[in-house]
């Protein structure tokens, strides 16, 4: 079984940057041809929404319209880790950010089998 642990959240001012990390342990996704990892976020009282995803093989990326040109998702094949570089942060980016893993890169949360515990990102005005 795969375990995912996020880190890097915190409090920043609008316009600032944060880099989230997600480290995977246990069994990796390397045995799956369509393995993928993604980031979702959820604000209090709101539904969990897609942020970004990446195919492990080839590194093809996908982004929600709300974060395009501001956020960048990347991977580290050796460490089996995924990152989310967040620039030009806005107050509406405030949420708990979750790392997810599965066999399909998708914007649908239920498509992912593994989830991290979440890390809080707060952006002040």
PDB file of N, CA and C in Angstrom, residues 10-67:
ATOM      1  N   UNK A  10       1.414  26.812   4.810  1.00  0.00           N
ATOM      2  CA  UNK A  10       1.691  27.883   5.743  1.00  0.00           C
ATOM      3  C   UNK A  10       0.864  29.108   5.450  1.00  0.00           C
ATOM      4  N   UNK A  11       1.246  30.207   6.080  1.00  0.00           N
ATOM      5  CA  UNK A  11       0.567  31.488   5.927  1.00  0.00           C
ATOM      6  C   UNK A  11       1.433  32.430   5.109  1.00  0.00           C
ATOM      7  N   UNK A  12       0.864  32.966   4.037  1.00  0.00           N
ATOM      8  CA  UNK A  12       1.583  33.904   3.184  1.00  0.00           C
ATOM      9  C   UNK A  12       0.670  35.059   2.810  1.00  0.00           C
ATOM     10  N   UNK A  13       1.279  36.160   2.410  1.00  0.00           N
ATOM     11  CA  UNK A  13       0.518  37.299   1.928  1.00  0.00           C
ATOM     12  C   UNK A  13       0.166  37.114   0.456  1.00  0.00           C
ATOM     13  N   UNK A  14      -0.893  37.773   0.039  1.00  0.00           N
ATOM     14  CA  UNK A  14      -1.273  37.738  -1.363  1.00  0.00           C
ATOM     15  C   UNK A  14      -0.096  38.156  -2.240  1.00  0.00           C
ATOM     16  N   UNK A  15       0.103  37.417  -3.318  1.00  0.00           N
ATOM     17  CA  UNK A  15       1.224  37.670  -4.200  1.00  0.00           C
ATOM     18  C   UNK A  15       2.451  36.859  -3.866  1.00  0.00           C
ATOM     19  N   UNK A  16       2.450  36.197  -2.724  1.00  0.00           N
ATOM     20  CA  UNK A  16       3.581  35.398  -2.307  1.00  0.00           C
ATOM     21  C   UNK A  16       3.576  34.019  -2.923  1.00  0.00           C
ATOM     22  N   UNK A  17       4.536  33.195  -2.491  1.00  0.00           N
ATOM     23  CA  UNK A  17       4.713  31.865  -3.053  1.00  0.00           C
ATOM     24  C   UNK A  17       4.877  30.823  -1.967  1.00  0.00           C
ATOM     25  N   UNK A  18       4.473  29.607  -2.288  1.00  0.00           N
ATOM     26  CA  UNK A  18       4.693  28.444  -1.447  1.00  0.00           C
ATOM     27  C   UNK A  18       5.000  27.254  -2.339  1.00  0.00           C
ATOM     28  N   UNK A  19       5.751  26.308  -1.812  1.00  0.00           N
ATOM     29  CA  UNK A  19       6.041  25.081  -2.532  1.00  0.00           C
ATOM     30  C   UNK A  19       5.601  23.905  -1.671  1.00  0.00           C
ATOM     31  N   UNK A  20       4.597  23.194  -2.131  1.00  0.00           N
ATOM     32  CA  UNK A  20       4.103  22.030  -1.426  1.00  0.00           C
ATOM     33  C   UNK A  20       4.829  20.779  -1.904  1.00  0.00           C
ATOM     34  N   UNK A  21       5.065  19.863  -0.982  1.00  0.00           N
ATOM     35  CA  UNK A  21       5.708  18.603  -1.301  1.00  0.00           C
ATOM     36  C   UNK A  21       4.821  17.448  -0.873  1.00  0.00           C
ATOM     37  N   UNK A  22       4.896  16.376  -1.607  1.00  0.00           N
ATOM     38  CA  UNK A  22       4.168  15.159  -1.278  1.00  0.00           C
ATOM     39  C   UNK A  22       5.105  13.984  -1.483  1.00  0.00           C
ATOM     40  N   UNK A  23       5.443  13.314  -0.402  1.00  0.00           N
ATOM     41  CA  UNK A  23       6.348  12.180  -0.457  1.00  0.00           C
ATOM     42  C   UNK A  23       5.565  10.877  -0.363  1.00  0.00           C
ATOM     43  N   UNK A  24       5.898   9.953  -1.228  1.00  0.00           N
ATOM     44  CA  UNK A  24       5.242   8.655  -1.247  1.00  0.00           C
ATOM     45  C   UNK A  24       6.145   7.590  -0.642  1.00  0.00           C
ATOM     46  N   UNK A  25       5.552   6.688   0.092  1.00  0.00           N
ATOM     47  CA  UNK A  25       6.284   5.572   0.669  1.00  0.00           C
ATOM     48  C   UNK A  25       5.490   4.292   0.480  1.00  0.00           C
ATOM     49  N   UNK A  26       6.126   3.170   0.801  1.00  0.00           N
ATOM     50  CA  UNK A  26       5.487   1.894   0.567  1.00  0.00           C
ATOM     51  C   UNK A  26       5.598   1.519  -0.899  1.00  0.00           C
ATOM     52  N   UNK A  27       4.603   0.845  -1.404  1.00  0.00           N
ATOM     53  CA  UNK A  27       4.604   0.476  -2.806  1.00  0.00           C
ATOM     54  C   UNK A  27       4.441   1.714  -3.680  1.00  0.00           C
ATOM     55  N   UNK A  28       5.219   1.783  -4.730  1.00  0.00           N
ATOM     56  CA  UNK A  28       5.171   2.926  -5.623  1.00  0.00           C
ATOM     57  C   UNK A  28       4.228   2.658  -6.784  1.00  0.00           C
ATOM     58  N   UNK A  29       4.091   3.664  -7.629  1.00  0.00           N
ATOM     59  CA  UNK A  29       3.234   3.549  -8.807  1.00  0.00           C
ATOM     60  C   UNK A  29       3.992   3.081 -10.036  1.00  0.00           C
ATOM     61  N   UNK A  30       5.244   2.722  -9.867  1.00  0.00           N
ATOM     62  CA  UNK A  30       6.081   2.396 -11.014  1.00  0.00           C
ATOM     63  C   UNK A  30       5.632   1.155 -11.764  1.00  0.00           C
ATOM     64  N   UNK A  31       4.853   0.308 -11.122  1.00  0.00           N
ATOM     65  CA  UNK A  31       4.385  -0.907 -11.770  1.00  0.00           C
ATOM     66  C   UNK A  31       3.140  -0.678 -12.616  1.00  0.00           C
ATOM     67  N   UNK A  32       2.594   0.522 -12.584  1.00  0.00           N
ATOM     68  CA  UNK A  32       1.396   0.862 -13.340  1.00  0.00           C
ATOM     69  C   UNK A  32       1.756   1.763 -14.517  1.00  0.00           C
ATOM     70  N   UNK A  33       1.267   1.416 -15.678  1.00  0.00           N
ATOM     71  CA  UNK A  33       1.585   2.186 -16.877  1.00  0.00           C
ATOM     72  C   UNK A  33       0.910   3.548 -16.901  1.00  0.00           C
ATOM     73  N   UNK A  34      -0.211   3.678 -16.235  1.00  0.00           N
ATOM     74  CA  UNK A  34      -0.975   4.930 -16.226  1.00  0.00           C
ATOM     75  C   UNK A  34      -1.001   5.590 -14.849  1.00  0.00           C
ATOM     76  N   UNK A  35       0.065   5.405 -14.077  1.00  0.00           N
ATOM     77  CA  UNK A  35       0.103   5.989 -12.742  1.00  0.00           C
ATOM     78  C   UNK A  35       0.146   7.514 -12.821  1.00  0.00           C
ATOM     79  N   UNK A  36      -0.441   8.143 -11.802  1.00  0.00           N
ATOM     80  CA  UNK A  36      -0.532   9.597 -11.787  1.00  0.00           C
ATOM     81  C   UNK A  36      -0.649  10.098 -10.358  1.00  0.00           C
ATOM     82  N   UNK A  37      -0.303  11.369 -10.165  1.00  0.00           N
ATOM     83  CA  UNK A  37      -0.490  12.016  -8.883  1.00  0.00           C
ATOM     84  C   UNK A  37      -1.103  13.381  -9.123  1.00  0.00           C
ATOM     85  N   UNK A  38      -1.815  13.861  -8.134  1.00  0.00           N
ATOM     86  CA  UNK A  38      -2.483  15.135  -8.292  1.00  0.00           C
ATOM     87  C   UNK A  38      -2.616  15.889  -6.990  1.00  0.00           C
ATOM     88  N   UNK A  39      -3.058  17.125  -7.118  1.00  0.00           N
ATOM     89  CA  UNK A  39      -3.338  17.980  -5.979  1.00  0.00           C
ATOM     90  C   UNK A  39      -4.781  18.436  -6.034  1.00  0.00           C
ATOM     91  N   UNK A  40      -5.447  18.352  -4.903  1.00  0.00           N
ATOM     92  CA  UNK A  40      -6.791  18.873  -4.723  1.00  0.00           C
ATOM     93  C   UNK A  40      -6.781  19.824  -3.537  1.00  0.00           C
ATOM     94  N   UNK A  41      -7.806  20.654  -3.446  1.00  0.00           N
ATOM     95  CA  UNK A  41      -7.914  21.548  -2.301  1.00  0.00           C
ATOM     96  C   UNK A  41      -9.360  21.657  -1.867  1.00  0.00           C
ATOM     97  N   UNK A  42      -9.543  21.962  -0.591  1.00  0.00           N
ATOM     98  CA  UNK A  42     -10.875  22.082  -0.039  1.00  0.00           C
ATOM     99  C   UNK A  42     -10.907  23.176   1.013  1.00  0.00           C
ATOM    100  N   UNK A  43     -11.749  24.167   0.793  1.00  0.00           N
ATOM    101  CA  UNK A  43     -11.961  25.232   1.756  1.00  0.00           C
ATOM    102  C   UNK A  43     -13.119  24.850   2.666  1.00  0.00           C
ATOM    103  N   UNK A  44     -13.177  25.399   3.880  1.00  0.00           N
ATOM    104  CA  UNK A  44     -14.273  25.063   4.804  1.00  0.00           C
ATOM    105  C   UNK A  44     -15.635  25.310   4.182  1.00  0.00           C
ATOM    106  N   UNK A  45     -16.509  24.313   4.283  1.00  0.00           N
ATOM    107  CA  UNK A  45     -17.853  24.438   3.758  1.00  0.00           C
ATOM    108  C   UNK A  45     -17.973  24.308   2.260  1.00  0.00           C
ATOM    109  N   UNK A  46     -16.877  24.029   1.575  1.00  0.00           N
ATOM    110  CA  UNK A  46     -16.904  23.902   0.126  1.00  0.00           C
ATOM    111  C   UNK A  46     -16.479  22.506  -0.305  1.00  0.00           C
ATOM    112  N   UNK A  47     -16.791  22.173  -1.540  1.00  0.00           N
ATOM    113  CA  UNK A  47     -16.435  20.875  -2.081  1.00  0.00           C
ATOM    114  C   UNK A  47     -14.957  20.821  -2.430  1.00  0.00           C
ATOM    115  N   UNK A  48     -14.422  19.616  -2.385  1.00  0.00           N
ATOM    116  CA  UNK A  48     -13.039  19.424  -2.783  1.00  0.00           C
ATOM    117  C   UNK A  48     -12.919  19.650  -4.289  1.00  0.00           C
ATOM    118  N   UNK A  49     -11.924  20.432  -4.702  1.00  0.00           N
ATOM    119  CA  UNK A  49     -11.780  20.763  -6.104  1.00  0.00           C
ATOM    120  C   UNK A  49     -10.393  20.400  -6.627  1.00  0.00           C
ATOM    121  N   UNK A  50     -10.358  20.092  -7.890  1.00  0.00           N
ATOM    122  CA  UNK A  50      -9.128  19.738  -8.575  1.00  0.00           C
ATOM    123  C   UNK A  50      -8.218  20.940  -8.729  1.00  0.00           C
ATOM    124  N   UNK A  51      -6.914  20.727  -8.555  1.00  0.00           N
ATOM    125  CA  UNK A  51      -5.925  21.777  -8.738  1.00  0.00           C
ATOM    126  C   UNK A  51      -4.992  21.448  -9.896  1.00  0.00           C
ATOM    127  N   UNK A  52      -4.319  20.307  -9.816  1.00  0.00           N
ATOM    128  CA  UNK A  52      -3.358  19.923 -10.842  1.00  0.00           C
ATOM    129  C   UNK A  52      -3.095  18.436 -10.762  1.00  0.00           C
ATOM    130  N   UNK A  53      -2.619  17.865 -11.858  1.00  0.00           N
ATOM    131  CA  UNK A  53      -2.268  16.451 -11.900  1.00  0.00           C
ATOM    132  C   UNK A  53      -1.107  16.245 -12.849  1.00  0.00           C
ATOM    133  N   UNK A  54      -0.399  15.140 -12.659  1.00  0.00           N
ATOM    134  CA  UNK A  54       0.742  14.828 -13.505  1.00  0.00           C
ATOM    135  C   UNK A  54       0.812  13.326 -13.742  1.00  0.00           C
ATOM    136  N   UNK A  55       1.059  12.949 -14.979  1.00  0.00           N
ATOM    137  CA  UNK A  55       1.323  11.565 -15.318  1.00  0.00           C
ATOM    138  C   UNK A  55       2.755  11.240 -14.924  1.00  0.00           C
ATOM    139  N   UNK A  56       2.960  10.117 -14.220  1.00  0.00           N
ATOM    140  CA  UNK A  56       4.308   9.789 -13.777  1.00  0.00           C
ATOM    141  C   UNK A  56       5.238   9.504 -14.944  1.00  0.00           C
ATOM    142  N   UNK A  57       4.769   8.763 -15.895  1.00  0.00           N
ATOM    143  CA  UNK A  57       5.543   8.457 -17.086  1.00  0.00           C
ATOM    144  C   UNK A  57       5.320   9.550 -18.127  1.00  0.00           C
ATOM    145  N   UNK A  58       6.382  10.274 -18.452  1.00  0.00           N
ATOM    146  CA  UNK A  58       6.291  11.327 -19.443  1.00  0.00           C
ATOM    147  C   UNK A  58       6.067  12.712 -18.870  1.00  0.00           C
ATOM    148  N   UNK A  59       5.462  12.804 -17.695  1.00  0.00           N
ATOM    149  CA  UNK A  59       5.300  14.076 -17.018  1.00  0.00           C
ATOM    150  C   UNK A  59       4.244  15.000 -17.592  1.00  0.00           C
ATOM    151  N   UNK A  60       3.279  14.485 -18.320  1.00  0.00           N
ATOM    152  CA  UNK A  60       2.208  15.337 -18.830  1.00  0.00           C
ATOM    153  C   UNK A  60       1.412  15.921 -17.681  1.00  0.00           C
ATOM    154  N   UNK A  61       1.110  17.203 -17.766  1.00  0.00           N
ATOM    155  CA  UNK A  61       0.459  17.904 -16.667  1.00  0.00           C
ATOM    156  C   UNK A  61      -0.906  18.439 -17.052  1.00  0.00           C
ATOM    157  N   UNK A  62      -1.729  18.646 -16.032  1.00  0.00           N
ATOM    158  CA  UNK A  62      -3.075  19.165 -16.197  1.00  0.00           C
ATOM    159  C   UNK A  62      -3.335  20.158 -15.073  1.00  0.00           C
ATOM    160  N   UNK A  63      -4.055  21.236 -15.378  1.00  0.00           N
ATOM    161  CA  UNK A  63      -4.313  22.270 -14.387  1.00  0.00           C
ATOM    162  C   UNK A  63      -5.748  22.750 -14.439  1.00  0.00           C
ATOM    163  N   UNK A  64      -6.254  23.110 -13.274  1.00  0.00           N
ATOM    164  CA  UNK A  64      -7.527  23.803 -13.225  1.00  0.00           C
ATOM    165  C   UNK A  64      -7.352  25.205 -13.792  1.00  0.00           C
ATOM    166  N   UNK A  65      -8.399  25.728 -14.415  1.00  0.00           N
ATOM    167  CA  UNK A  65      -8.310  27.059 -15.007  1.00  0.00           C
ATOM    168  C   UNK A  65      -7.932  28.121 -13.976  1.00  0.00           C
ATOM    169  N   UNK A  66      -8.366  27.943 -12.741  1.00  0.00           N
ATOM    170  CA  UNK A  66      -8.138  28.937 -11.710  1.00  0.00           C
ATOM    171  C   UNK A  66      -6.673  29.072 -11.300  1.00  0.00           C
ATOM    172  N   UNK A  67      -5.835  28.080 -11.635  1.00  0.00           N
ATOM    173  CA  UNK A  67      -4.438  28.119 -11.214  1.00  0.00           C
ATOM    174  C   UNK A  67      -3.464  28.097 -12.383  1.00  0.00           C
TER     175      UNK A  67
END
